[in-house]
XYZ file of C-alpha atoms in Angstrom:
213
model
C -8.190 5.241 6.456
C -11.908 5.706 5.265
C -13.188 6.629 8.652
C -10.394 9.883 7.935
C -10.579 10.622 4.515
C -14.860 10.577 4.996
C -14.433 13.463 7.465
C -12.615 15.499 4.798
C -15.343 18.409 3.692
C -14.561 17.647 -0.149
C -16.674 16.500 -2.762
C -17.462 12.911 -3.278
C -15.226 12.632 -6.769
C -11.896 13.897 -4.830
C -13.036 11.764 -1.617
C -12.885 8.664 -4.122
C -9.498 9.916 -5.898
C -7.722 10.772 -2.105
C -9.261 6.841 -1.061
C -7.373 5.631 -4.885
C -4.035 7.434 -4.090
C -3.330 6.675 -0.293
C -2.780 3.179 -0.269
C 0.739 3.803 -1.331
C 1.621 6.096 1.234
C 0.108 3.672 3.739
C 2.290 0.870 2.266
C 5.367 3.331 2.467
C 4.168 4.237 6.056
C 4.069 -0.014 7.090
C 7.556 -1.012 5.845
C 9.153 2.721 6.666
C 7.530 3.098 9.695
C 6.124 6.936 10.694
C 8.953 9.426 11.692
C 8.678 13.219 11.434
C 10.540 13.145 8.189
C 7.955 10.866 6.687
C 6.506 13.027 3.853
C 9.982 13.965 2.546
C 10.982 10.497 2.867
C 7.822 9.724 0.620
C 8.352 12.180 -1.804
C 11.865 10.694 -2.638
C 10.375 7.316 -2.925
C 7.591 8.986 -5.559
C 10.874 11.209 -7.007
C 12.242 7.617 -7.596
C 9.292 6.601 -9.809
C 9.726 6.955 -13.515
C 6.481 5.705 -14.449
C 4.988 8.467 -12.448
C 4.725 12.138 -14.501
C 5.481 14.947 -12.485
C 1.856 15.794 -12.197
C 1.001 12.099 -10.639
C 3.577 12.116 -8.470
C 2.448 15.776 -6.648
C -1.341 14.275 -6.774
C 0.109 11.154 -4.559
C 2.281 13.799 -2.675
C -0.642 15.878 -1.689
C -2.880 13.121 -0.989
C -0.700 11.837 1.777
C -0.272 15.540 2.768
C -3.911 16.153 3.385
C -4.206 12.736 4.773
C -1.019 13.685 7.594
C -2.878 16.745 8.264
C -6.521 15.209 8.948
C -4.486 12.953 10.916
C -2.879 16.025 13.428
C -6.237 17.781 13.523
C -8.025 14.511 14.497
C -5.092 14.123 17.628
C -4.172 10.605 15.909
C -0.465 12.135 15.485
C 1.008 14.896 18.006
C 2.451 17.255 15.300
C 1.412 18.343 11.726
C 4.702 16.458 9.556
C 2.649 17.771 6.467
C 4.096 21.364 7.042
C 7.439 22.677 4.813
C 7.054 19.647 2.412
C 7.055 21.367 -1.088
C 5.584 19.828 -4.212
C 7.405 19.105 -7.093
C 8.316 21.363 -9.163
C 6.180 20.949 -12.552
C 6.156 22.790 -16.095
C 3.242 24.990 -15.971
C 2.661 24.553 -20.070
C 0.062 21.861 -20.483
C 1.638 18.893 -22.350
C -1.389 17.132 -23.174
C -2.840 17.805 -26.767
C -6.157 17.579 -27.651
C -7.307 14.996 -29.989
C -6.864 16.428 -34.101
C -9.730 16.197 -36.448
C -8.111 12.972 -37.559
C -9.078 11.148 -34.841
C -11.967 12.671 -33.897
C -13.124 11.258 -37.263
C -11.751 8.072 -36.789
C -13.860 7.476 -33.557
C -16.648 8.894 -35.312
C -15.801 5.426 -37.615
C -15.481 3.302 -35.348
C -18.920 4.286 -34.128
C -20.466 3.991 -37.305
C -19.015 0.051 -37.682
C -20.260 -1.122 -34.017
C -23.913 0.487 -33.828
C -24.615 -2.065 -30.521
C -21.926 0.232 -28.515
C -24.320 2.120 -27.217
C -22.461 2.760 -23.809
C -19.075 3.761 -25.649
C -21.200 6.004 -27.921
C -22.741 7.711 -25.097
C -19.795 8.511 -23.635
C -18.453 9.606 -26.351
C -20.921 12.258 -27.202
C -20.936 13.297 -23.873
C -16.806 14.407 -24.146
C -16.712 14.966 -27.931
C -20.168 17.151 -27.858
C -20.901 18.858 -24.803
C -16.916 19.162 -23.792
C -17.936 17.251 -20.025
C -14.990 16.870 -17.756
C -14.609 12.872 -16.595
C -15.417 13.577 -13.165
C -18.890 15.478 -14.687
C -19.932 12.290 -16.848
C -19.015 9.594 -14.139
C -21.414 11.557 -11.463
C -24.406 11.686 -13.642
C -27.219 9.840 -12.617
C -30.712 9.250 -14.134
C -32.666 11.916 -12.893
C -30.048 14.458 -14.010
C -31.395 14.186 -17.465
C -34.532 15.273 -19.179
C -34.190 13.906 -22.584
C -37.861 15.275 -23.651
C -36.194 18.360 -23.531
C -32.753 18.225 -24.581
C -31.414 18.961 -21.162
C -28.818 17.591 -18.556
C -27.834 18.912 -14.933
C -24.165 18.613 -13.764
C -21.830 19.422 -11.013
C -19.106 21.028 -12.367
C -15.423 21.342 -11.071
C -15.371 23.758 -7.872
C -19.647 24.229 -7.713
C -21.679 22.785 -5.140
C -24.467 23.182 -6.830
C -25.922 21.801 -10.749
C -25.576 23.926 -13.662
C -28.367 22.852 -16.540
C -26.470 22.436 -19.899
C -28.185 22.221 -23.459
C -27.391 18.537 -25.348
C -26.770 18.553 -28.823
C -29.124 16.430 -30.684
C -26.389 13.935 -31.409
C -25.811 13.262 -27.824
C -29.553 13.408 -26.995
C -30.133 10.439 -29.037
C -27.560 8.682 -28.081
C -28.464 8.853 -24.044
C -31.870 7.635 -25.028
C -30.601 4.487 -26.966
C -28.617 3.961 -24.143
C -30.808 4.569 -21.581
C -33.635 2.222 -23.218
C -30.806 -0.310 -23.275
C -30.412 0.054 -19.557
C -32.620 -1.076 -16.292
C -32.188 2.329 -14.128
C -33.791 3.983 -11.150
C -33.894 7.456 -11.014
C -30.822 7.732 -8.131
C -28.723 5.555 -10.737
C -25.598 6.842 -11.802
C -25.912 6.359 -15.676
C -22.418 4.418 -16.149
C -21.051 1.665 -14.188
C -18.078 -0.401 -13.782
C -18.652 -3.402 -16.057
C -15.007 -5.239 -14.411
C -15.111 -7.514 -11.441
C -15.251 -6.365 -8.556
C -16.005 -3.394 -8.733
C -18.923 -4.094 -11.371
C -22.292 -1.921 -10.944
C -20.640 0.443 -9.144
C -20.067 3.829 -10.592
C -17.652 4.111 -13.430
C -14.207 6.092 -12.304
C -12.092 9.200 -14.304
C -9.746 6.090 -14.685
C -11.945 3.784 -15.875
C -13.441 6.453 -18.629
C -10.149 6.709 -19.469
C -9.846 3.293 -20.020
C -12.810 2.884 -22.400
C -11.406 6.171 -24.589
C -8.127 4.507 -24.756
């Protein structure tokens, strides 16, 4: 499983997110066994899911179609199943909402009452003030900021190389309180997993979306 997925010329955030979404399809692939039929039998089982959106289940989908199709090219399986195995069919309009004014104020609140949540605050700024994608804050690392001047290098979405952004003041402070709170080398990512196991390694979309929840 990682020896494939590592051989996949992607970037490290949606080498992490295939390694998160496979193990299902690996599960499937144990008790079903592997047939030609296998994706379409796997997309029934994630059809079957109610818990899953429509959008989750074509992320799982794909995942175990890319992972089928590393497997052909690498000779591990003697055809490509992954071929003629169509997503879901999903509702182009975006049916997430932003967050309102309301709550933006309300976080800006609950800021205001815990001043020693230096790490939530952080993050915050980062989304609320500089409008970062997830995958953009959890990749930072130490050396992508220069706080003396106001200035942070990410990898955006699609890019394979950095863009330098401008930080509002408000989210320039709070990286340095946060940073002086912190013991960090330069090749550090700024934010880490603070849960067992996976503490001090580097914080995941899901687990940023864990802390804003």
């Amino acid at each position: 499983e990682d020896d494939i997925i590592s051989g996949l010329d992607v970037s490290e955030n949606t080498r992490d997110e295939y390694k998160s979404r496979i193990k299902p399809f690996l599960v499937f692939v144990q008790a079903e066994g592997l047939s030609l039929n296998v994706l379409l039998e796997y997309k029934r089982t994630l059809s079957a899911r109610e818990d899953y959106s429509v959008a989750t289940r074509n992320k799982y989908l794909a995942t175990a179609r890319v992972f089928m199709r590393e497997c052909y090219r690498l000779g591990i399986v003697d055809r490509d199943v992954s071929a003629n195995v169509r997503s879901f069919k999903q509702n182009r309009q975006h049916k997430v909402n932003g967050l309102t004014n309301e709550e933006v104020l309300l976080i800006c609140e609950w800021l205001r009452q815990h001043p020693e949540k230096l790490r939530e605050r952080a993050l915050l700024c980062l989304l609320l003030f500089q409008g970062l994608r997830q995958a953009e804050i959890c990749n930072i690392r130490l050396q992508d900021i220069d706080l003396k001047e106001g200035t942070m290098f990410i990898l955006g979405k699609g890019r394979d190389d950095y863009e330098r952004i401008c930080l509002h003041p408000n989210t320039t402070r709070a990286l340095r309180h946060f940073c002086r709170s912190q013991k960090l080398q330069s090749d550090d990512y700024l934010f880490t997993s603070l849960r067992r196991p996976s503490k001090g390694t580097k914080l995941t979309t899901r687990g940023l979306q864990s802390i804003v929840k």
